[in-house]
């Protein structure tokens, strides 16, 4: 490279430290699965403490320091781990394995809340709500060593931590009687990251309202189009922005309202849907300070699926996609594609390579957001940078073919115009082949 070119070369952007999507514990290495097998083996031999040690190894993610444990002088274990906004602590003694999490500080009794929690206790499989000695609302899980097999402990700890992580925001943001507790490990995102997320959120909100009002989608005959538009928006915000608290719950509500079912038809929910969107439009950056933060997880919140599930979702929406494509309706053909990609990421723990594909889709279709956040652009001046996208596809293809049962991508039929890329990408995903 000549001196002039070296001087004139644009500096390489530094990506923001961002997380995307809902956490999954699906992607573990071989050492973790070996630890799980050893936990089962020692449990079958009634070596309970040794079984617990290997279970703890299985749950530990060394990159995030999510789980720590210690063998004490008395020969028993103490441990702690994180799940989002919650810290879970536990110990073993001569007879029991015990774990506990404080959900919220209870300043005063709220009978309606306590009644609901008492009813929930009957539906919980492993844990129970309680008020502890400090008058804090807590969840408790305990098991005798005799039946504390790794499966029971895994699902018991998962129920305990996942429920607490969801419940604390719901209580502390809704009821004045509850205050947050044990959340000092949460770190707020940097101000420039918050600004990027806020500006993108408001831009997308304004855009979807404009589409709805321009196309008059509030009429009953357009509820299908409206459902795709609303859900694709909510799924996209959930994956790219990773909101917590009230905004996450609000996006969940949007998805519920827009998921047209016979018992919950979309045309009856239009008014409430638009009200939520207009509330978003009025938000200020300061309103979202508590919605975005960095947290550590131990258990995934979604269930794993295989490629057949991905194909099934595509097939169930393919006729609608074909219809919009035949009408050259770019807005709604793109909405259907984004709906499929977003729903897969929102509801499932996808195989690693398929998840990489879905992320690449967003890097292309939401390129402005990614470049704002310091990521290398895959779109320039409204045109897809084909050679850079192919490099990314080649990386995924190479990994899939060598490590994932021979699966490979056939991307020669991709269309490289932004208006037609989405449908061709969806078609590519549905036709992932196995050459073995």
GROMACS .gro file of C-alpha atoms in nm:
model
  436
    1UNK     CA    1   0.000   0.000   0.000
    2UNK     CA    2   0.140   0.341  -0.100
    3UNK     CA    3   0.200   0.615   0.158
    4UNK     CA    4  -0.084   0.829   0.020
    5UNK     CA    5  -0.331   0.538   0.032
    6UNK     CA    6  -0.218   0.449   0.382
    7UNK     CA    7  -0.272   0.807   0.501
    8UNK     CA    8  -0.610   0.837   0.328
    9UNK     CA    9  -0.734   0.498   0.449
   10UNK     CA   10  -1.039   0.527   0.671
   11UNK     CA   11  -0.980   0.411   1.030
   12UNK     CA   12  -1.136   0.076   1.116
   13UNK     CA   13  -1.446   0.128   1.334
   14UNK     CA   14  -1.449  -0.002   1.690
   15UNK     CA   15  -1.775  -0.188   1.759
   16UNK     CA   16  -1.974  -0.100   2.069
   17UNK     CA   17  -1.988  -0.369   2.334
   18UNK     CA   18  -2.335  -0.500   2.249
   19UNK     CA   19  -2.531  -0.813   2.326
   20UNK     CA   20  -2.796  -0.937   2.087
   21UNK     CA   21  -3.105  -1.144   2.152
   22UNK     CA   22  -3.211  -1.361   2.439
   23UNK     CA   23  -2.944  -1.558   2.619
   24UNK     CA   24  -2.908  -1.930   2.549
   25UNK     CA   25  -2.688  -2.184   2.727
   26UNK     CA   26  -2.707  -2.413   2.425
   27UNK     CA   27  -2.356  -2.352   2.294
   28UNK     CA   28  -2.133  -2.545   2.537
   29UNK     CA   29  -1.801  -2.708   2.458
   30UNK     CA   30  -1.715  -3.077   2.495
   31UNK     CA   31  -1.561  -3.024   2.840
   32UNK     CA   32  -1.898  -2.902   2.970
   33UNK     CA   33  -2.080  -3.209   2.841
   34UNK     CA   34  -1.812  -3.428   2.997
   35UNK     CA   35  -1.874  -3.252   3.328
   36UNK     CA   36  -2.248  -3.322   3.292
   37UNK     CA   37  -2.183  -3.693   3.228
   38UNK     CA   38  -1.959  -3.709   3.534
   39UNK     CA   39  -2.228  -3.540   3.745
   40UNK     CA   40  -2.475  -3.813   3.645
   41UNK     CA   41  -2.219  -4.089   3.697
   42UNK     CA   42  -2.132  -3.975   4.051
   43UNK     CA   43  -2.497  -3.924   4.137
   44UNK     CA   44  -2.568  -4.285   4.035
   45UNK     CA   45  -2.290  -4.392   4.275
   46UNK     CA   46  -2.439  -4.174   4.555
   47UNK     CA   47  -2.131  -3.949   4.552
   48UNK     CA   48  -2.351  -3.642   4.593
   49UNK     CA   49  -2.088  -3.377   4.663
   50UNK     CA   50  -1.875  -3.495   4.372
   51UNK     CA   51  -2.185  -3.488   4.151
   52UNK     CA   52  -2.257  -3.129   4.260
   53UNK     CA   53  -1.901  -3.024   4.177
   54UNK     CA   54  -1.933  -3.145   3.818
   55UNK     CA   55  -2.278  -2.988   3.785
   56UNK     CA   56  -2.127  -2.656   3.894
   57UNK     CA   57  -1.853  -2.702   3.633
   58UNK     CA   58  -2.119  -2.760   3.370
   59UNK     CA   59  -2.305  -2.441   3.465
   60UNK     CA   60  -1.996  -2.219   3.481
   61UNK     CA   61  -1.918  -1.992   3.189
   62UNK     CA   62  -1.558  -1.884   3.233
   63UNK     CA   63  -1.603  -1.591   2.994
   64UNK     CA   64  -1.869  -1.422   3.209
   65UNK     CA   65  -1.781  -1.554   3.556
   66UNK     CA   66  -2.151  -1.630   3.600
   67UNK     CA   67  -2.115  -1.909   3.855
   68UNK     CA   68  -1.874  -1.942   4.147
   69UNK     CA   69  -1.854  -2.215   4.409
   70UNK     CA   70  -1.636  -2.312   4.702
   71UNK     CA   71  -1.572  -2.629   4.902
   72UNK     CA   72  -1.564  -2.521   5.264
   73UNK     CA   73  -1.362  -2.662   5.554
   74UNK     CA   74  -1.664  -2.865   5.669
   75UNK     CA   75  -1.669  -3.049   5.336
   76UNK     CA   76  -1.982  -2.873   5.209
   77UNK     CA   77  -2.034  -2.634   4.918
   78UNK     CA   78  -2.145  -2.274   4.900
   79UNK     CA   79  -2.221  -2.121   4.561
   80UNK     CA   80  -2.368  -1.819   4.388
   81UNK     CA   81  -2.466  -1.735   4.032
   82UNK     CA   82  -2.635  -1.466   3.826
   83UNK     CA   83  -2.945  -1.467   3.611
   84UNK     CA   84  -3.003  -1.125   3.459
   85UNK     CA   85  -3.086  -0.884   3.739
   86UNK     CA   86  -3.083  -1.150   4.012
   87UNK     CA   87  -2.815  -1.298   4.236
   88UNK     CA   88  -2.885  -1.653   4.353
   89UNK     CA   89  -2.702  -1.800   4.653
   90UNK     CA   90  -2.695  -2.155   4.780
   91UNK     CA   91  -2.526  -2.416   4.994
   92UNK     CA   92  -2.523  -2.783   5.083
   93UNK     CA   93  -2.537  -2.937   5.429
   94UNK     CA   94  -2.545  -3.292   5.558
   95UNK     CA   95  -2.893  -3.355   5.421
   96UNK     CA   96  -2.995  -3.089   5.170
   97UNK     CA   97  -2.907  -2.889   4.860
   98UNK     CA   98  -3.051  -2.538   4.906
   99UNK     CA   99  -3.073  -2.232   4.678
  100UNK     CA  100  -3.246  -1.900   4.741
  101UNK     CA  101  -3.296  -1.570   4.560
  102UNK     CA  102  -3.427  -1.242   4.697
  103UNK     CA  103  -3.675  -1.097   4.446
  104UNK     CA  104  -3.768  -0.763   4.602
  105UNK     CA  105  -3.762  -0.571   4.928
  106UNK     CA  106  -4.114  -0.574   5.071
  107UNK     CA  107  -4.176  -0.238   5.241
  108UNK     CA  108  -4.541  -0.308   5.317
  109UNK     CA  109  -4.780  -0.602   5.259
  110UNK     CA  110  -4.982  -0.602   4.939
  111UNK     CA  111  -5.257  -0.857   4.980
  112UNK     CA  112  -5.351  -0.876   4.612
  113UNK     CA  113  -4.990  -0.953   4.515
  114UNK     CA  114  -4.948  -1.207   4.793
  115UNK     CA  115  -5.268  -1.381   4.691
  116UNK     CA  116  -5.144  -1.416   4.332
  117UNK     CA  117  -4.808  -1.547   4.450
  118UNK     CA  118  -4.978  -1.801   4.676
  119UNK     CA  119  -5.178  -1.925   4.377
  120UNK     CA  120  -4.860  -1.943   4.169
  121UNK     CA  121  -4.698  -2.161   4.435
  122UNK     CA  122  -4.938  -2.442   4.346
  123UNK     CA  123  -4.823  -2.438   3.983
  124UNK     CA  124  -4.449  -2.427   4.046
  125UNK     CA  125  -4.266  -2.758   4.008
  126UNK     CA  126  -3.953  -2.700   4.214
  127UNK     CA  127  -3.967  -2.369   4.401
  128UNK     CA  128  -4.186  -2.175   4.644
  129UNK     CA  129  -4.235  -1.806   4.719
  130UNK     CA  130  -4.173  -1.697   5.078
  131UNK     CA  131  -4.104  -1.395   5.296
  132UNK     CA  132  -3.763  -1.447   5.454
  133UNK     CA  133  -3.636  -1.331   5.790
  134UNK     CA  134  -3.558  -0.985   5.651
  135UNK     CA  135  -3.912  -0.947   5.516
  136UNK     CA  136  -3.782  -0.979   5.160
  137UNK     CA  137  -3.989  -1.158   4.899
  138UNK     CA  138  -3.782  -1.461   4.800
  139UNK     CA  139  -3.792  -1.786   4.607
  140UNK     CA  140  -3.661  -2.104   4.766
  141UNK     CA  141  -3.548  -2.434   4.615
  142UNK     CA  142  -3.428  -2.726   4.822
  143UNK     CA  143  -3.379  -3.096   4.769
  144UNK     CA  144  -3.256  -3.380   4.987
  145UNK     CA  145  -2.938  -3.546   4.867
  146UNK     CA  146  -3.133  -3.867   4.810
  147UNK     CA  147  -3.323  -3.725   4.513
  148UNK     CA  148  -3.094  -3.439   4.408
  149UNK     CA  149  -3.001  -3.579   4.069
  150UNK     CA  150  -2.845  -3.340   3.811
  151UNK     CA  151  -3.165  -3.312   3.607
  152UNK     CA  152  -3.373  -3.207   3.908
  153UNK     CA  153  -3.107  -2.958   4.020
  154UNK     CA  154  -3.068  -2.810   3.672
  155UNK     CA  155  -3.440  -2.753   3.617
  156UNK     CA  156  -3.497  -2.648   3.976
  157UNK     CA  157  -3.224  -2.383   3.962
  158UNK     CA  158  -3.349  -2.274   3.620
  159UNK     CA  159  -3.707  -2.228   3.745
  160UNK     CA  160  -3.582  -2.043   4.053
  161UNK     CA  161  -3.355  -1.799   3.870
  162UNK     CA  162  -3.559  -1.740   3.554
  163UNK     CA  163  -3.879  -1.672   3.746
  164UNK     CA  164  -3.705  -1.436   3.987
  165UNK     CA  165  -3.541  -1.245   3.700
  166UNK     CA  166  -3.881  -1.192   3.539
  167UNK     CA  167  -4.075  -1.121   3.857
  168UNK     CA  168  -3.854  -0.853   4.012
  169UNK     CA  169  -3.903  -0.597   3.734
  170UNK     CA  170  -4.275  -0.674   3.717
  171UNK     CA  171  -4.317  -0.605   4.089
  172UNK     CA  172  -4.082  -0.312   4.144
  173UNK     CA  173  -4.206  -0.115   3.842
  174UNK     CA  174  -4.574  -0.174   3.919
  175UNK     CA  175  -4.613  -0.167   4.298
  176UNK     CA  176  -4.483   0.098   4.536
  177UNK     CA  177  -4.464  -0.161   4.815
  178UNK     CA  178  -4.163  -0.331   4.652
  179UNK     CA  179  -3.808  -0.202   4.597
  180UNK     CA  180  -3.524  -0.361   4.398
  181UNK     CA  181  -3.275  -0.571   4.592
  182UNK     CA  182  -2.938  -0.743   4.525
  183UNK     CA  183  -2.888  -0.589   4.180
  184UNK     CA  184  -2.552  -0.418   4.238
  185UNK     CA  185  -2.392  -0.646   3.978
  186UNK     CA  186  -2.591  -0.478   3.698
  187UNK     CA  187  -2.386  -0.233   3.491
  188UNK     CA  188  -2.551   0.046   3.296
  189UNK     CA  189  -2.457   0.083   2.932
  190UNK     CA  190  -2.241   0.373   2.818
  191UNK     CA  191  -2.418   0.695   2.725
  192UNK     CA  192  -2.322   0.673   2.355
  193UNK     CA  193  -2.466   0.320   2.337
  194UNK     CA  194  -2.787   0.438   2.504
  195UNK     CA  195  -2.813   0.723   2.252
  196UNK     CA  196  -2.767   0.485   1.958
  197UNK     CA  197  -3.033   0.249   2.089
  198UNK     CA  198  -3.277   0.531   2.168
  199UNK     CA  199  -3.241   0.698   1.830
  200UNK     CA  200  -3.288   0.369   1.647
  201UNK     CA  201  -3.592   0.282   1.859
  202UNK     CA  202  -3.761   0.617   1.793
  203UNK     CA  203  -3.677   0.606   1.421
  204UNK     CA  204  -3.829   0.259   1.384
  205UNK     CA  205  -4.134   0.357   1.589
  206UNK     CA  206  -4.198   0.662   1.371
  207UNK     CA  207  -4.150   0.448   1.061
  208UNK     CA  208  -4.401   0.182   1.161
  209UNK     CA  209  -4.661   0.441   1.259
  210UNK     CA  210  -4.610   0.610   0.923
  211UNK     CA  211  -4.662   0.281   0.738
  212UNK     CA  212  -4.976   0.203   0.935
  213UNK     CA  213  -5.129   0.545   0.880
  214UNK     CA  214  -5.021   0.572   0.513
  215UNK     CA  215  -5.160   0.230   0.423
  216UNK     CA  216  -5.467   0.267   0.647
  217UNK     CA  217  -5.398  -0.068   0.808
  218UNK     CA  218  -5.637  -0.020   1.096
  219UNK     CA  219  -5.926  -0.144   0.882
  220UNK     CA  220  -6.038  -0.499   0.952
  221UNK     CA  221  -5.945  -0.629   0.606
  222UNK     CA  222  -5.580  -0.538   0.660
  223UNK     CA  223  -5.522  -0.707   0.995
  224UNK     CA  224  -5.292  -0.969   0.842
  225UNK     CA  225  -5.057  -0.704   0.708
  226UNK     CA  226  -5.073  -0.516   1.037
  227UNK     CA  227  -4.990  -0.831   1.233
  228UNK     CA  228  -4.676  -0.892   1.029
  229UNK     CA  229  -4.569  -0.530   1.060
  230UNK     CA  230  -4.621  -0.508   1.437
  231UNK     CA  231  -4.464  -0.844   1.520
  232UNK     CA  232  -4.161  -0.790   1.297
  233UNK     CA  233  -4.106  -0.453   1.468
  234UNK     CA  234  -4.134  -0.598   1.819
  235UNK     CA  235  -3.914  -0.900   1.743
  236UNK     CA  236  -3.651  -0.672   1.589
  237UNK     CA  237  -3.647  -0.438   1.887
  238UNK     CA  238  -3.619  -0.732   2.126
  239UNK     CA  239  -3.322  -0.885   1.941
  240UNK     CA  240  -3.125  -0.573   1.850
  241UNK     CA  241  -3.185  -0.358   2.158
  242UNK     CA  242  -3.224  -0.629   2.427
  243UNK     CA  243  -3.454  -0.425   2.654
  244UNK     CA  244  -3.532  -0.516   3.013
  245UNK     CA  245  -3.811  -0.425   3.249
  246UNK     CA  246  -4.118  -0.236   3.130
  247UNK     CA  247  -4.011  -0.199   2.767
  248UNK     CA  248  -3.950  -0.573   2.732
  249UNK     CA  249  -4.293  -0.643   2.883
  250UNK     CA  250  -4.450  -0.384   2.655
  251UNK     CA  251  -4.296  -0.544   2.344
  252UNK     CA  252  -4.424  -0.882   2.465
  253UNK     CA  253  -4.769  -0.725   2.494
  254UNK     CA  254  -4.747  -0.590   2.138
  255UNK     CA  255  -4.667  -0.938   2.009
  256UNK     CA  256  -4.961  -1.084   2.198
  257UNK     CA  257  -5.196  -0.819   2.062
  258UNK     CA  258  -5.070  -0.863   1.706
  259UNK     CA  259  -5.072  -1.244   1.705
  260UNK     CA  260  -5.415  -1.283   1.552
  261UNK     CA  261  -5.598  -1.582   1.694
  262UNK     CA  262  -5.964  -1.673   1.698
  263UNK     CA  263  -5.984  -1.598   2.070
  264UNK     CA  264  -5.784  -1.277   2.033
  265UNK     CA  265  -5.852  -1.126   1.687
  266UNK     CA  266  -5.619  -0.846   1.581
  267UNK     CA  267  -5.895  -0.611   1.467
  268UNK     CA  268  -6.019  -0.588   1.827
  269UNK     CA  269  -5.674  -0.489   1.951
  270UNK     CA  270  -5.593  -0.212   1.706
  271UNK     CA  271  -5.673   0.072   1.944
  272UNK     CA  272  -5.454  -0.066   2.224
  273UNK     CA  273  -5.176  -0.148   1.977
  274UNK     CA  274  -5.168   0.206   1.840
  275UNK     CA  275  -5.178   0.349   2.191
  276UNK     CA  276  -4.862   0.157   2.283
  277UNK     CA  277  -4.683   0.275   1.967
  278UNK     CA  278  -4.779   0.637   2.028
  279UNK     CA  279  -4.650   0.605   2.385
  280UNK     CA  280  -4.318   0.487   2.241
  281UNK     CA  281  -4.314   0.790   2.013
  282UNK     CA  282  -4.332   1.023   2.315
  283UNK     CA  283  -4.042   0.860   2.500
  284UNK     CA  284  -3.730   1.056   2.582
  285UNK     CA  285  -3.382   0.912   2.609
  286UNK     CA  286  -3.394   0.951   2.987
  287UNK     CA  287  -3.700   0.722   2.996
  288UNK     CA  288  -3.486   0.433   2.872
  289UNK     CA  289  -3.191   0.464   3.110
  290UNK     CA  290  -3.327   0.182   3.328
  291UNK     CA  291  -3.432  -0.033   3.032
  292UNK     CA  292  -3.090  -0.112   2.892
  293UNK     CA  293  -2.818  -0.264   3.104
  294UNK     CA  294  -2.553  -0.534   3.085
  295UNK     CA  295  -2.628  -0.850   3.278
  296UNK     CA  296  -2.493  -1.202   3.315
  297UNK     CA  297  -2.700  -1.516   3.266
  298UNK     CA  298  -2.661  -1.882   3.360
  299UNK     CA  299  -2.975  -2.036   3.210
  300UNK     CA  300  -3.122  -1.979   2.867
  301UNK     CA  301  -3.474  -1.844   2.839
  302UNK     CA  302  -3.557  -2.020   2.510
  303UNK     CA  303  -3.578  -2.388   2.412
  304UNK     CA  304  -3.358  -2.548   2.144
  305UNK     CA  305  -3.502  -2.638   1.802
  306UNK     CA  306  -3.363  -2.804   1.490
  307UNK     CA  307  -3.368  -2.704   1.124
  308UNK     CA  308  -3.704  -2.878   1.070
  309UNK     CA  309  -3.865  -2.624   1.302
  310UNK     CA  310  -3.713  -2.339   1.102
  311UNK     CA  311  -3.846  -2.484   0.778
  312UNK     CA  312  -4.190  -2.533   0.929
  313UNK     CA  313  -4.218  -2.165   1.024
  314UNK     CA  314  -4.104  -2.055   0.678
  315UNK     CA  315  -4.349  -2.292   0.508
  316UNK     CA  316  -4.639  -2.171   0.722
  317UNK     CA  317  -4.580  -1.814   0.601
  318UNK     CA  318  -4.458  -1.876   0.246
  319UNK     CA  319  -4.793  -1.819   0.072
  320UNK     CA  320  -4.832  -1.476   0.232
  321UNK     CA  321  -4.474  -1.392   0.132
  322UNK     CA  322  -4.535  -1.501  -0.227
  323UNK     CA  323  -4.849  -1.288  -0.242
  324UNK     CA  324  -4.671  -0.970  -0.132
  325UNK     CA  325  -4.381  -1.043  -0.371
  326UNK     CA  326  -4.626  -1.090  -0.660
  327UNK     CA  327  -4.772  -0.746  -0.578
  328UNK     CA  328  -4.421  -0.594  -0.564
  329UNK     CA  329  -4.509  -0.479  -0.212
  330UNK     CA  330  -4.162  -0.432  -0.065
  331UNK     CA  331  -4.281  -0.305   0.275
  332UNK     CA  332  -4.486  -0.613   0.354
  333UNK     CA  333  -4.272  -0.876   0.183
  334UNK     CA  334  -3.986  -0.741   0.397
  335UNK     CA  335  -4.213  -0.748   0.703
  336UNK     CA  336  -4.292  -1.117   0.648
  337UNK     CA  337  -3.921  -1.202   0.615
  338UNK     CA  338  -3.835  -0.998   0.924
  339UNK     CA  339  -4.126  -1.163   1.107
  340UNK     CA  340  -3.988  -1.511   1.031
  341UNK     CA  341  -3.630  -1.422   1.129
  342UNK     CA  342  -3.742  -1.234   1.440
  343UNK     CA  343  -3.984  -1.500   1.562
  344UNK     CA  344  -3.718  -1.770   1.529
  345UNK     CA  345  -3.474  -1.566   1.739
  346UNK     CA  346  -3.739  -1.455   1.991
  347UNK     CA  347  -3.889  -1.794   2.069
  348UNK     CA  348  -3.606  -2.043   2.016
  349UNK     CA  349  -3.247  -2.133   2.087
  350UNK     CA  350  -3.137  -2.189   1.729
  351UNK     CA  351  -2.850  -2.412   1.616
  352UNK     CA  352  -2.537  -2.195   1.619
  353UNK     CA  353  -2.495  -2.165   1.244
  354UNK     CA  354  -2.859  -2.083   1.178
  355UNK     CA  355  -2.840  -1.817   1.447
  356UNK     CA  356  -2.534  -1.669   1.274
  357UNK     CA  357  -2.738  -1.656   0.952
  358UNK     CA  358  -3.028  -1.476   1.121
  359UNK     CA  359  -2.785  -1.225   1.273
  360UNK     CA  360  -2.629  -1.166   0.932
  361UNK     CA  361  -2.977  -1.093   0.793
  362UNK     CA  362  -3.021  -0.812   1.046
  363UNK     CA  363  -2.669  -0.682   0.978
  364UNK     CA  364  -2.779  -0.629   0.618
  365UNK     CA  365  -3.138  -0.511   0.659
  366UNK     CA  366  -3.059  -0.294   0.964
  367UNK     CA  367  -2.716  -0.187   0.841
  368UNK     CA  368  -2.753   0.175   0.954
  369UNK     CA  369  -2.797   0.070   1.317
  370UNK     CA  370  -2.496  -0.162   1.304
  371UNK     CA  371  -2.268   0.097   1.144
  372UNK     CA  372  -2.383   0.355   1.401
  373UNK     CA  373  -2.272   0.106   1.665
  374UNK     CA  374  -1.926   0.074   1.506
  375UNK     CA  375  -1.972  -0.248   1.309
  376UNK     CA  376  -1.834  -0.280   0.956
  377UNK     CA  377  -2.107  -0.186   0.708
  378UNK     CA  378  -2.252  -0.445   0.472
  379UNK     CA  379  -2.460  -0.184   0.286
  380UNK     CA  380  -2.325   0.135   0.129
  381UNK     CA  381  -2.529   0.407  -0.041
  382UNK     CA  382  -2.835   0.184  -0.033
  383UNK     CA  383  -2.657  -0.108  -0.202
  384UNK     CA  384  -2.553  -0.439  -0.049
  385UNK     CA  385  -2.176  -0.491  -0.055
  386UNK     CA  386  -2.193  -0.831  -0.220
  387UNK     CA  387  -1.830  -0.937  -0.175
  388UNK     CA  388  -1.839  -0.865   0.200
  389UNK     CA  389  -2.165  -1.053   0.250
  390UNK     CA  390  -2.029  -1.350   0.055
  391UNK     CA  391  -1.724  -1.354   0.284
  392UNK     CA  392  -1.958  -1.379   0.583
  393UNK     CA  393  -2.162  -1.652   0.415
  394UNK     CA  394  -1.845  -1.844   0.327
  395UNK     CA  395  -1.740  -1.842   0.695
  396UNK     CA  396  -2.076  -1.981   0.800
  397UNK     CA  397  -2.083  -2.228   0.513
  398UNK     CA  398  -1.736  -2.361   0.590
  399UNK     CA  399  -1.820  -2.414   0.956
  400UNK     CA  400  -2.156  -2.574   0.879
  401UNK     CA  401  -2.012  -2.816   0.627
  402UNK     CA  402  -1.721  -2.934   0.842
  403UNK     CA  403  -1.882  -2.941   1.186
  404UNK     CA  404  -2.259  -2.960   1.148
  405UNK     CA  405  -2.343  -3.292   0.986
  406UNK     CA  406  -2.255  -3.181   0.638
  407UNK     CA  407  -2.508  -2.898   0.609
  408UNK     CA  408  -2.420  -2.629   0.359
  409UNK     CA  409  -2.562  -2.311   0.211
  410UNK     CA  410  -2.651  -2.264  -0.154
  411UNK     CA  411  -2.643  -1.887  -0.200
  412UNK     CA  412  -2.598  -1.853  -0.575
  413UNK     CA  413  -2.965  -1.756  -0.612
  414UNK     CA  414  -2.955  -1.468  -0.364
  415UNK     CA  415  -3.085  -1.139  -0.503
  416UNK     CA  416  -2.859  -0.850  -0.411
  417UNK     CA  417  -3.102  -0.559  -0.423
  418UNK     CA  418  -3.230  -0.456  -0.080
  419UNK     CA  419  -3.592  -0.473  -0.201
  420UNK     CA  420  -3.561  -0.837  -0.305
  421UNK     CA  421  -3.287  -0.965  -0.075
  422UNK     CA  422  -3.520  -1.070   0.211
  423UNK     CA  423  -3.737  -1.319   0.016
  424UNK     CA  424  -3.433  -1.471  -0.154
  425UNK     CA  425  -3.254  -1.502   0.181
  426UNK     CA  426  -3.557  -1.673   0.336
  427UNK     CA  427  -3.567  -1.913   0.041
  428UNK     CA  428  -3.195  -1.989   0.090
  429UNK     CA  429  -3.248  -2.072   0.458
  430UNK     CA  430  -3.536  -2.305   0.379
  431UNK     CA  431  -3.318  -2.491   0.128
  432UNK     CA  432  -3.013  -2.555   0.343
  433UNK     CA  433  -2.894  -2.892   0.216
  434UNK     CA  434  -2.706  -3.185   0.359
  435UNK     CA  435  -2.445  -3.333   0.126
  436UNK     CA  436  -2.397  -3.653   0.319
   0.00000   0.00000   0.00000
